Coordinates of C-alpha atoms in Angstrom, one line a residue:
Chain A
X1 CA -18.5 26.6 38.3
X2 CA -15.8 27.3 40.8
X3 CA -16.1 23.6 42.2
X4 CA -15.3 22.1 38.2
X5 CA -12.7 24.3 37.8
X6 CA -11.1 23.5 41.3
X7 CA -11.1 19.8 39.5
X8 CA -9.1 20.9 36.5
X9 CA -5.8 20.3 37.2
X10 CA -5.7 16.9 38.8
X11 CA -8.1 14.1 37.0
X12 CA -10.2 12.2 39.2
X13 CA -8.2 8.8 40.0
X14 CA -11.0 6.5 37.8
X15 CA -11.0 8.7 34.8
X16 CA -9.0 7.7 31.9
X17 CA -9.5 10.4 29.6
X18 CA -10.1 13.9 30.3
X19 CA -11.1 16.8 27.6
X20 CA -11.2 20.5 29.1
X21 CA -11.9 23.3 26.6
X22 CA -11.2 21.4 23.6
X23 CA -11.4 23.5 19.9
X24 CA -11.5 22.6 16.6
X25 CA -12.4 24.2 13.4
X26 CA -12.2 22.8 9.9
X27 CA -11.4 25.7 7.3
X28 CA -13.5 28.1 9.4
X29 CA -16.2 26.1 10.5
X30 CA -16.6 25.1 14.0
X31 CA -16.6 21.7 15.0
X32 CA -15.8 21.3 18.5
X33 CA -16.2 24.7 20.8
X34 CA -15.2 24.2 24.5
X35 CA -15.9 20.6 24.9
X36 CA -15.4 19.3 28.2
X37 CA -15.5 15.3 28.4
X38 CA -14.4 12.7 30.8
X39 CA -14.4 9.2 30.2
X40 CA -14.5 6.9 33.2
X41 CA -11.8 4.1 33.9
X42 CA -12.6 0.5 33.5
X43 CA -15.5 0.9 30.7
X44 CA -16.0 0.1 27.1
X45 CA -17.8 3.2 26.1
X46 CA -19.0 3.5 22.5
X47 CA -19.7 7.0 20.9
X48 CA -22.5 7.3 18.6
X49 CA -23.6 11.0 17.1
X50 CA -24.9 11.9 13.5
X51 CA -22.5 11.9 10.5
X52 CA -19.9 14.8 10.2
X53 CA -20.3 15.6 13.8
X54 CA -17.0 14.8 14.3
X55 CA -17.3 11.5 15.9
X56 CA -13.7 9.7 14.1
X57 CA -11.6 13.6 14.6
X58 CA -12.6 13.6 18.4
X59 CA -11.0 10.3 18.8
X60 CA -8.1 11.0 16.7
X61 CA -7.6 14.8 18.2
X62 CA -7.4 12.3 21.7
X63 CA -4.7 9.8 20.4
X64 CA -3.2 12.7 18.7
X65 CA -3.6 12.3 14.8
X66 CA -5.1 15.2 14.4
X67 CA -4.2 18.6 16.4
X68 CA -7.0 20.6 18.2
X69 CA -6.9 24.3 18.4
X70 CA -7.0 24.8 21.8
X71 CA -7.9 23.0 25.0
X72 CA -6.2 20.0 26.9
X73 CA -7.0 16.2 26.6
X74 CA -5.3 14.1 29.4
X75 CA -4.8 10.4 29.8
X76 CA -4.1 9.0 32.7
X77 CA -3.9 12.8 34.0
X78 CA -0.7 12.8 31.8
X79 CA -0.3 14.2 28.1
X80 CA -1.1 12.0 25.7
X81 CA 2.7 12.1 24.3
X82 CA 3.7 10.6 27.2
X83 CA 1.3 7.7 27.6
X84 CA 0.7 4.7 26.0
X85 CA -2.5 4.0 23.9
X86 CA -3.9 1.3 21.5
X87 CA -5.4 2.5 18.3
X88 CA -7.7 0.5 15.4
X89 CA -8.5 1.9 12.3
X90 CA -11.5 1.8 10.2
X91 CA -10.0 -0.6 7.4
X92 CA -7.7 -3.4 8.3
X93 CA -6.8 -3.5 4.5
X94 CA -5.2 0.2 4.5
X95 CA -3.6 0.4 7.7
X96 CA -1.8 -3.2 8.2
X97 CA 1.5 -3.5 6.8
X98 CA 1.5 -6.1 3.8
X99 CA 4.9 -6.5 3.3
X100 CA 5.5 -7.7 6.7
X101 CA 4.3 -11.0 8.2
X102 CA 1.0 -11.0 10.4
X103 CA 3.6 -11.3 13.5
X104 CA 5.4 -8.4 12.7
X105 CA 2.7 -6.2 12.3
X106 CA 1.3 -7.0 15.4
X107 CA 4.9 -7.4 17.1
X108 CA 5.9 -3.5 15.1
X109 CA 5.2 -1.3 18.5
X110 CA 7.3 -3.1 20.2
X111 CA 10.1 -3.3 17.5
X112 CA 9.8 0.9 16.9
X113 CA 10.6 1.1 20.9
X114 CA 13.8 -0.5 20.6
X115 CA 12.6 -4.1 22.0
X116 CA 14.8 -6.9 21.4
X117 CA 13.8 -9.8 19.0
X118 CA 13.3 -12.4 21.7
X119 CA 11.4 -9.9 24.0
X120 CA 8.8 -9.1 21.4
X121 CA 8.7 -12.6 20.3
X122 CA 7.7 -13.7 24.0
X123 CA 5.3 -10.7 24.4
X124 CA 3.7 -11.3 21.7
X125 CA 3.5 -15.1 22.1
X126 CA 1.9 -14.4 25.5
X127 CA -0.4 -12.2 24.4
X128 CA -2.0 -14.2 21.2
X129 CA -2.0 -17.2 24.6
X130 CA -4.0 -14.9 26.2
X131 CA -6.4 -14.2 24.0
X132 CA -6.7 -17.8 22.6
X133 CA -5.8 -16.8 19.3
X134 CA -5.0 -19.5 16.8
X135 CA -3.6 -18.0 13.6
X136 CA -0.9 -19.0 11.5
X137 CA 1.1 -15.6 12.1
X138 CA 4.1 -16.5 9.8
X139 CA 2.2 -15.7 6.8
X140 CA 1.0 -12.2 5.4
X141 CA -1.9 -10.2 6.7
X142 CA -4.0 -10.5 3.1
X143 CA -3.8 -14.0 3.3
X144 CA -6.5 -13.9 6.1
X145 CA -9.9 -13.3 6.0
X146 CA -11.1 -9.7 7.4
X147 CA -12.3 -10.6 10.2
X148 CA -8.9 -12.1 11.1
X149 CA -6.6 -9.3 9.8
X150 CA -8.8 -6.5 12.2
X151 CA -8.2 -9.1 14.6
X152 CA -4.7 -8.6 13.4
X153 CA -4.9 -5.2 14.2
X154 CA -6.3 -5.0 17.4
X155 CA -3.6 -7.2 18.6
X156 CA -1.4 -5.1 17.2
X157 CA -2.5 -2.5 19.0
X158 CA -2.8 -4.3 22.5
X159 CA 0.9 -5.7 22.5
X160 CA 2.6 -2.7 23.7
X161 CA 0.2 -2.6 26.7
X162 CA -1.7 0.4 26.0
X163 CA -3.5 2.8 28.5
X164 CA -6.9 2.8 26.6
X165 CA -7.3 1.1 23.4
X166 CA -9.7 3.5 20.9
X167 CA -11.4 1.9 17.9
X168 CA -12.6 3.4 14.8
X169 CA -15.4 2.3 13.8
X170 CA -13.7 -1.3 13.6
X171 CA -16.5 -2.9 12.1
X172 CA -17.8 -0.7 9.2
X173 CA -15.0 -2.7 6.8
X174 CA -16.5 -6.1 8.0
X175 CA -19.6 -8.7 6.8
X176 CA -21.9 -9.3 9.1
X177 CA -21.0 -12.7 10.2
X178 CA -17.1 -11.4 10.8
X179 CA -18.6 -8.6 12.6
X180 CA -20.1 -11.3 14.5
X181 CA -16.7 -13.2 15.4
X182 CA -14.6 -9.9 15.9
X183 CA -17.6 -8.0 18.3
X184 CA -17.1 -11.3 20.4
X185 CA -13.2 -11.7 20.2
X186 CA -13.5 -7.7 21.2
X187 CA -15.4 -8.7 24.1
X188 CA -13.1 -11.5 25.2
X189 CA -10.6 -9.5 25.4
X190 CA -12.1 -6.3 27.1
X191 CA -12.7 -9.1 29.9
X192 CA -9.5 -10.5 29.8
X193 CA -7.4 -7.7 29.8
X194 CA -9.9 -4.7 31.9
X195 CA -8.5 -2.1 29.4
X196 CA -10.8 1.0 29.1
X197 CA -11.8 1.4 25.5
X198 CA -13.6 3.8 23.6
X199 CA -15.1 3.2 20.3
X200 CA -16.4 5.2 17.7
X201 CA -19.4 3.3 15.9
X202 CA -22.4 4.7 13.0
X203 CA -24.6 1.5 14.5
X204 CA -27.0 2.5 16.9
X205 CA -27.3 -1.3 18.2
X206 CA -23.1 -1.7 18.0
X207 CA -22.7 0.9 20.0
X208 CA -24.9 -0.4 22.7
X209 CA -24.3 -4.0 22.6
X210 CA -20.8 -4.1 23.7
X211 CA -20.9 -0.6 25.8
X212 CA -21.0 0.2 29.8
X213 CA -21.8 4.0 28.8
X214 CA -23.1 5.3 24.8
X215 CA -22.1 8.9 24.2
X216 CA -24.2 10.7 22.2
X217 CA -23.2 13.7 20.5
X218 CA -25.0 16.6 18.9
X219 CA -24.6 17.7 15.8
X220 CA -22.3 20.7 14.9
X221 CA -20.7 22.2 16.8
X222 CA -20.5 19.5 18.7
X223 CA -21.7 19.0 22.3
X224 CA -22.5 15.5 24.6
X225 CA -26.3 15.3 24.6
X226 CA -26.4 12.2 26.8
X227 CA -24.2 10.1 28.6
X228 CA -26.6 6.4 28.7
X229 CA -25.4 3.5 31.0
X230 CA -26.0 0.0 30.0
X231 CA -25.3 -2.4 32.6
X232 CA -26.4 -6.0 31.3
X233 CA -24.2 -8.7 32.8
X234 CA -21.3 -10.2 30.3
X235 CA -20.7 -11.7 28.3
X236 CA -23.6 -10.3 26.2
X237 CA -24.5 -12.7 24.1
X238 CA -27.0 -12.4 20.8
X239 CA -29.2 -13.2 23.9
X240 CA -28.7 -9.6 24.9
X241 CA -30.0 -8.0 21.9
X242 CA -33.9 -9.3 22.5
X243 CA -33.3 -8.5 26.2
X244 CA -36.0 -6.2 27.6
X245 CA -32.8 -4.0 29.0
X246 CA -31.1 -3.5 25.7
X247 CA -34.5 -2.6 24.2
X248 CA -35.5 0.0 26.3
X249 CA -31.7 1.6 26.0
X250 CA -31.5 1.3 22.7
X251 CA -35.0 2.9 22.0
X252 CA -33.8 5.6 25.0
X253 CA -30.9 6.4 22.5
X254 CA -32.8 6.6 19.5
X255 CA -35.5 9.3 21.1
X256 CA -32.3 11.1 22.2
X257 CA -30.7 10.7 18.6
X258 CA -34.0 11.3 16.6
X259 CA -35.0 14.9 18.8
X260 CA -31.3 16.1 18.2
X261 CA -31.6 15.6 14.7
X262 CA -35.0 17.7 14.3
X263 CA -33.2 20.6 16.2
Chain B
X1 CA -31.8 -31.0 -29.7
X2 CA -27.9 -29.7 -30.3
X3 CA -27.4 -29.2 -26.7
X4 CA -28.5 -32.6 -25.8
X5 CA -26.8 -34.5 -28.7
X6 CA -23.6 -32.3 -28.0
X7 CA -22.7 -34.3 -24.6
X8 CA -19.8 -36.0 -25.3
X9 CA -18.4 -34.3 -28.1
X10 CA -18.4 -31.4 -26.3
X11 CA -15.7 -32.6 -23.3
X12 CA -13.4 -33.2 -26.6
X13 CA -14.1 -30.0 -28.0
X14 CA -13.3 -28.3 -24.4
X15 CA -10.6 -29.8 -23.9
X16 CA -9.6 -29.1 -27.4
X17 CA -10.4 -25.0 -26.6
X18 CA -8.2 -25.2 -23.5
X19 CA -5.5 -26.0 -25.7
X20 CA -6.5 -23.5 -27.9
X21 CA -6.4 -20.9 -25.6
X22 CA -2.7 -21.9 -24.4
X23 CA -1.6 -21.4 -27.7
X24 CA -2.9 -18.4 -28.2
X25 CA -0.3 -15.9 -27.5
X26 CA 1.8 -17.6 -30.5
X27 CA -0.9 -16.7 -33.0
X28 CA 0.2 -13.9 -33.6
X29 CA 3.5 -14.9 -34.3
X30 CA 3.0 -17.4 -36.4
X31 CA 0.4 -14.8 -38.6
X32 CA 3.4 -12.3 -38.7
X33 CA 6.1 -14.8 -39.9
X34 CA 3.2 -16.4 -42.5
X35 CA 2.5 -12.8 -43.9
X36 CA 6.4 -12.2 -43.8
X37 CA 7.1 -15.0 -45.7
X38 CA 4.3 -14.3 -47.9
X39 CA 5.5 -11.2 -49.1
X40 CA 9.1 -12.4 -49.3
X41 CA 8.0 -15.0 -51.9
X42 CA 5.4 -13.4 -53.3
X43 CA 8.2 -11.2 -55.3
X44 CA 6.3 -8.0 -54.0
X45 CA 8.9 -7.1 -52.1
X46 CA 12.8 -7.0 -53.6
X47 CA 14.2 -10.1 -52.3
X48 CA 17.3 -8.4 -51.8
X49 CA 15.0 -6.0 -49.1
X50 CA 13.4 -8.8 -47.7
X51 CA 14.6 -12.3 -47.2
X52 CA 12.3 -14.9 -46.0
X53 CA 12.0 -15.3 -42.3
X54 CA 13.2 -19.2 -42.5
X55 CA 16.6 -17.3 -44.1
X56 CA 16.3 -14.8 -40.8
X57 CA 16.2 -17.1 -38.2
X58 CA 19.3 -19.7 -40.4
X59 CA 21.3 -16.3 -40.2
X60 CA 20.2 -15.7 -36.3
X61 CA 21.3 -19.0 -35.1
X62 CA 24.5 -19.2 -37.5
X63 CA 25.6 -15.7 -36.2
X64 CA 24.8 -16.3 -33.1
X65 CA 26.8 -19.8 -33.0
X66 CA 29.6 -19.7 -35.0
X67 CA 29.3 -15.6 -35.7
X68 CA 30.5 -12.9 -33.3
X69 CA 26.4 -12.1 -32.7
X70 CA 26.8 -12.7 -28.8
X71 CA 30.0 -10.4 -28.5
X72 CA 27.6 -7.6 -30.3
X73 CA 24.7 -8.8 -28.1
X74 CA 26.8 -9.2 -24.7
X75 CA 28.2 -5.6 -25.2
X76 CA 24.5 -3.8 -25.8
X77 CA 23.7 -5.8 -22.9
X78 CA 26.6 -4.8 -20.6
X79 CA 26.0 -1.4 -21.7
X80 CA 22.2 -1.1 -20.8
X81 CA 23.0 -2.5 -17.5
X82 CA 25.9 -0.5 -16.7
X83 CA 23.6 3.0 -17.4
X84 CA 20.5 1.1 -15.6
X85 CA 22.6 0.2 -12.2
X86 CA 24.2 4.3 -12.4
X87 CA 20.4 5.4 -12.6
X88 CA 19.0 3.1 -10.2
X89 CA 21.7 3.6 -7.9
X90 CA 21.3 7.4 -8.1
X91 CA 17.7 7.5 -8.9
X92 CA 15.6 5.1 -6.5
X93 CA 17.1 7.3 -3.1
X94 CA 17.1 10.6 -4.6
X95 CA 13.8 10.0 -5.6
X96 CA 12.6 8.8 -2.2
X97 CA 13.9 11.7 -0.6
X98 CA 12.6 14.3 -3.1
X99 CA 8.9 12.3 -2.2
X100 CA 9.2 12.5 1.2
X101 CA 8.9 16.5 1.2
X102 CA 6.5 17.4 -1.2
X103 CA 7.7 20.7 -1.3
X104 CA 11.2 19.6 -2.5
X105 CA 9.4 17.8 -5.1
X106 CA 7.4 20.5 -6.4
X107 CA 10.2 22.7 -6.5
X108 CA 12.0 20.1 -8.7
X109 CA 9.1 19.2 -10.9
X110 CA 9.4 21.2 -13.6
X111 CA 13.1 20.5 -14.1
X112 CA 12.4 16.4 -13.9
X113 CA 9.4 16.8 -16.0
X114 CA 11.1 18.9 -19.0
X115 CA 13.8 16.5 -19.1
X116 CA 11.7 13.6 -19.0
X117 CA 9.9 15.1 -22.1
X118 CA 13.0 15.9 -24.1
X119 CA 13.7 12.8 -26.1
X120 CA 17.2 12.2 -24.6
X121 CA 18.5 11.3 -28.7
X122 CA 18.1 14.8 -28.4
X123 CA 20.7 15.0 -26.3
X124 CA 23.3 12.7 -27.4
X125 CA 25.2 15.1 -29.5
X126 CA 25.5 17.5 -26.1
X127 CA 26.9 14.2 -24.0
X128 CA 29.4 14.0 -27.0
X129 CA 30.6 17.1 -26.6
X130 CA 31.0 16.8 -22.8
X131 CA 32.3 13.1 -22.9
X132 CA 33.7 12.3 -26.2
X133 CA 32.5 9.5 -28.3
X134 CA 33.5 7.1 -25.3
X135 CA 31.9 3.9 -24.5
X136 CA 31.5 6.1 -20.9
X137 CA 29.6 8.6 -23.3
X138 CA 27.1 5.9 -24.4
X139 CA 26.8 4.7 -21.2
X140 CA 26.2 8.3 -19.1
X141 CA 23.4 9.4 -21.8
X142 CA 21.2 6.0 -21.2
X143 CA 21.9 6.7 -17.8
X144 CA 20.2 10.0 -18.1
X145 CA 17.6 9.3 -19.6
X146 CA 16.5 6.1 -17.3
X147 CA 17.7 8.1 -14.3
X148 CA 14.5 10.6 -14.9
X149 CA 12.3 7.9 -15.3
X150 CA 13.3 6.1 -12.0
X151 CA 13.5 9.2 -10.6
X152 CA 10.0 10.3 -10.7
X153 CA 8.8 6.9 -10.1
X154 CA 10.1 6.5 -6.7
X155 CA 9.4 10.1 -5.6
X156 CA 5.7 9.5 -6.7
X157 CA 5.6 6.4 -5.3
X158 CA 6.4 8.3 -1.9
X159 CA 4.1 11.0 -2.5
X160 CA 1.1 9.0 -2.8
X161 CA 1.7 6.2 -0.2
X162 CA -1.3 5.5 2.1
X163 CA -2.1 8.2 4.7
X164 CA -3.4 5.7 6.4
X165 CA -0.4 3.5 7.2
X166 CA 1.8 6.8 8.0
X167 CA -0.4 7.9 10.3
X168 CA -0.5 4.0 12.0
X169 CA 3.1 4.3 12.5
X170 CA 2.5 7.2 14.2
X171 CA 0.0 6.2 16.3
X172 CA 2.4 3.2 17.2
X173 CA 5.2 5.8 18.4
X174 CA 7.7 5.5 14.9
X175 CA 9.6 8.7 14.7
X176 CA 10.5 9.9 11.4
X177 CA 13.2 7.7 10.3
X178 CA 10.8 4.8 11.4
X179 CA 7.9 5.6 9.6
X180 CA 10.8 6.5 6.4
X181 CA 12.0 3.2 6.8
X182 CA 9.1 1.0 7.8
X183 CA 6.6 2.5 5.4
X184 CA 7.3 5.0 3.2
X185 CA 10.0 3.1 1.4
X186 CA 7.7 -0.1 1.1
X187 CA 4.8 1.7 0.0
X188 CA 6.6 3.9 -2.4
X189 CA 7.9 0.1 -4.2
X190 CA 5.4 -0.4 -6.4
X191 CA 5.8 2.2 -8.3
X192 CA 9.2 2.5 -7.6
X193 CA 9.2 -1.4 -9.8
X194 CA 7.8 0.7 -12.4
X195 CA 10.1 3.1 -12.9
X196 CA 13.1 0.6 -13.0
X197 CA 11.1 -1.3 -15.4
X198 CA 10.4 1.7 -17.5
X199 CA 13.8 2.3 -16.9
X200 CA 15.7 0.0 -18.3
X201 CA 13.6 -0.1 -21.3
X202 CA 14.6 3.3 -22.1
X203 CA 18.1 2.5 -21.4
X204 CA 18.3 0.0 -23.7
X205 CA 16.9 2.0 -26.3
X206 CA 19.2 4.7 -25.6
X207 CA 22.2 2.5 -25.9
X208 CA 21.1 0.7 -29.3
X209 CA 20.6 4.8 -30.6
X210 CA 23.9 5.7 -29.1
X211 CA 25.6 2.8 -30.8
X212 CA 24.8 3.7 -34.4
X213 CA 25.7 7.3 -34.1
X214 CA 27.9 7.6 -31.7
X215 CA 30.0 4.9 -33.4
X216 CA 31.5 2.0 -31.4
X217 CA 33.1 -1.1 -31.9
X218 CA 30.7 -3.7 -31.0
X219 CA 27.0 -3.7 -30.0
X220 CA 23.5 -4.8 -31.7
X221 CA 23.2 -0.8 -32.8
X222 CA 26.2 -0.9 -34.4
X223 CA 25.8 -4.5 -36.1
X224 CA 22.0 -3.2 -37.3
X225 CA 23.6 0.1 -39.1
X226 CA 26.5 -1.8 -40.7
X227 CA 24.6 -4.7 -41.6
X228 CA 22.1 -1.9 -43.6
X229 CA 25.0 0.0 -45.2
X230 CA 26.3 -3.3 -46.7
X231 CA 22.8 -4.6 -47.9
X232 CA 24.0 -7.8 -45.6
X233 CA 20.0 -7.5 -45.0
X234 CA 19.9 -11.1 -43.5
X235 CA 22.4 -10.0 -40.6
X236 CA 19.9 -6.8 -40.0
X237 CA 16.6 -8.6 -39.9
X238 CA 18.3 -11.2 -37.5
X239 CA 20.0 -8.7 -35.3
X240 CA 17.1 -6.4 -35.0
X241 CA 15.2 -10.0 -34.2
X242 CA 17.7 -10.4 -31.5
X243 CA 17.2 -6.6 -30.0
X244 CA 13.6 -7.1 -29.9
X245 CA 14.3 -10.2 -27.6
X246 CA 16.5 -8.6 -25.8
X247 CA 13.7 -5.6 -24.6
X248 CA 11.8 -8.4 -24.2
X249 CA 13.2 -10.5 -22.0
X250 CA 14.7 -7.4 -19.7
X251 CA 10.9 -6.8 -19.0
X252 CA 9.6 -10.1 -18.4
X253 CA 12.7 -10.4 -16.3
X254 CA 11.8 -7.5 -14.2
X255 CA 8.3 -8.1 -13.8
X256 CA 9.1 -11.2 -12.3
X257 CA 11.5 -10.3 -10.1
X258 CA 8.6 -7.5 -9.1
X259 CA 6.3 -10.2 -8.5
X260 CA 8.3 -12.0 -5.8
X261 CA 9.5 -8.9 -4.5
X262 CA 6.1 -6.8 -4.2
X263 CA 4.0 -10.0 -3.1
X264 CA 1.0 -7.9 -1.7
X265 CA 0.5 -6.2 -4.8
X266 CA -3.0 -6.2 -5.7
X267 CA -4.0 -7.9 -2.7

């Protein structure tokens, strides 16, 4: 006890995010009472609990869309007002902006922190080279197919160079063979650019799949019930999913996930 | 045994229907103007009430060429825009910023919403009273009335933009103004379109009311109440014809203009 609270005030070097205490009610009932959370550097970490536990508000209290009654959440061992994160919503369709170009959208951090027009122009030249995107950006984000609009917006969110990139259950809006093309182009990337992420999914098998660590949480209030490391070599391919590895963690999560439900 | 002799008569006859369709929307037209003219020469009607709509449309074009019809049409429409441009001008920001706290709205709502019931003929003999029987008078009263309209519009428009887009602006770092500026305004478009549509149909209505009571020299209101006094029933049906295009073509005209403007509409 006296050891984790020694620890409080300076975040170990390799964690990105760290929760202490955190609170939440919704109109009087309790959804998050002293969580404590830390989320390691360097790792794509998926979060996978049963519905209403609060999965989507933990990682909006984190990248501060919602407020939290009490507690501290720390990125970087720095506020999360003064650092810089990467955020994707759930639906493509209701948080792009269609009344500006596909380039503006994803070129719109930048613009809202005073960048120049040529500097956001090169950055986000470089970055659709880095990521090997080829999309005709000049036209309007409905013109694409959804797969390539949340493509849109994780781009978006990756051109002012975040911290940690957080994804909302980026798939849930998709088809399954988008899913397909954006889970990969998600991968890329997490390769290419070694950004920590941390993803909220409602698939048991997308949360593995791309993760180094699953989170499971309990239901209400909500607690962590296990913290599961997956460790297959990437790029995982649809190889991966018959793998004897993913199999047995993916099984391990659903024992977890099926005993916290009977509780 | 139809469906297999019906092979090739049946590319004819689709072909035929795709025409059919295109020409559709002037049915009606043409049924109105046959039952018109029906009942003109039918003798049902006292010619003198009703002359036939070939007569009309002579009168129209006569008027309208050789006739002072445009100087009556040119001051309605001068009129109608002058009262639209006030409202729009006044109307589109103060409604954006009445949307953008809801609080201010509600607070308002009342107020906007009575008016916006009151049919603003109601009002013209209070705008007489307080401007005079002035063109200014005529103008000030459509005003009012399209003002409210475009008024609420916007603000609405505001109030029920996408939560979702607000808060990605946030999450993105735009402050206040930003996410004012960047979203809120676009999002509130739509509807704001529908207001200035709605608006300067009322406008135009107002005007064409304010006209004939109000009293004026020119204007289609004006030529449609004198035109009646005199029996000169031919100029009437021709200049109410020429009013009704007039609404008409305002409102195709705007919801083109709102279909280049708001392009993701509906997408």
């Amino acid at each position: 006890m006296v050891e984790v609270n020694a620890h409080t005030r300076i975040a170990p070097p390799d964690a990105c995010v760290q929760i202490e205490g955190l609170c939440k009610s919704f109109s009087g009932q309790v959804l998050y009472e002293d969580f404590d959370l830390t989320l390691p550097n360097h790792q794509f970490v998926s979060i996978f609990g049963p519905n209403g536990c609060g999965k989507s508000t933990l990682i909006n209290m984190i990248s501060g869309l919602i407020p939290f009654d009490r507690g501290t959440i720390l990125i970087n061992g720095k506020p999360m007002r003064r650092s810089r994160i990467g955020y994707v919503f759930q639906n493509y369709r209701d948080s792009l902006f269609p009344w500006m170009s596909a380039f503006d959208n994803i070129a719109y951090p930048l613009k809202v922190k005073g960048m120049s027009q040529r500097d956001c122009r090169d950055r986000v030249e470089q970055l659709i080279e880095t990521f090997n995107i080829r999309l005709d950006l000049k036209r309007y984000p409905y013109s694409f197919s959804g797969g390539q609009q949340q493509l849109i917006s994780i781009l978006r969110a990756l051109v002012a160079d975040p911290e940690v990139l957080f994804l909302d259950e980026p798939f849930s809006a998709l088809d399954f063979e988008t899913t397909l093309f954006v889970r990969d182009k998600l991968q890329e990337i997490f390769m290419t650019a070694n950004l920590p992420m941390l993803m909220v999914v409602h698939n048991l098998e997308e949360a593995v799949y791309l993760a180094d660590t699953v989170l499971l949480l309990s239901k209400r209030p909500t607690h962590l019930v296990a913290r599961v490391p997956f460790d297959a070599p990437r790029p995982r391919t649809p190889d991966t999913l018959s793998s004897p590895e993913f199999i047995s963690v993916s099984r391990h999560c659903l024992d977890i996930f099926q005993e916290e439900m009977r509780k | 045994m139809i469906i297999q002799t019906g092979r090739s008569p049946s590319l004819s006859i689709g072909s035929l229907s795709i025409w059919v369709d295109r020409l559709l929307p002037l049915l009606g037209v043409v049924l109105l103007f046959a039952v018109w003219w029906l009942i003109a020469v039918s003798g049902w009607v006292n010619q003198v009430l009703l002359p036939t709509p070939f007569d009309t449309l002579v009168q129209l074009v006569s008027a309208t060429v050789t006739g002072n019809m445009l100087t009556d049409f040119g001051a309605t429409v001068l009129r109608t825009f002058e009262a639209f441009i006030i409202a729009a001008v006044i109307g589109v920001p103060l409604g954006v910023a009445l949307g953008s706290s809801e609080r201010l709205y509600r607070s308002v709502e009342f107020l906007i919403d009575f008016f916006r019931s009151t049919p603003a003929s109601a009002l013209i003999p209070m705008f007489i009273l307080f401007f005079g029987v002035s063109d200014f008078s005529k103008v000030i009263i459509a005003a009012f009335s399209a003002l409210l309209l475009i008024l609420f519009n916007s603000a609405y428009g505001v109030i029920n933009a996408k939560r979702s887009r607000i808060l990605a602006a946030k999450v993105m770092g735009a402050n206040r103004w930003q996410t004012f500026r960047d979203v809120l305004l676009w999002e509130s478009m739509p509807q704001t379109f529908i207001g200035l549509r709605s608006g300067i149909s009322i406008a135009l209505v107002i005007v064409i009311v304010a006209e004939m009571f109000i009293g004026t020299n020119q204007g289609l209101g004006k030529r449609i109440i004198d035109a009646q006094q005199v029996l000169n029933v031919k100029d009437m049906y021709a200049s109410i014809l020429i009013t009704g295009l007039l609404g008409y073509a305002l409102n195709m005209l705007f919801l083109v203009f709102e279909k280049r403007v708001i392009h993701w509409s509906g997408k």
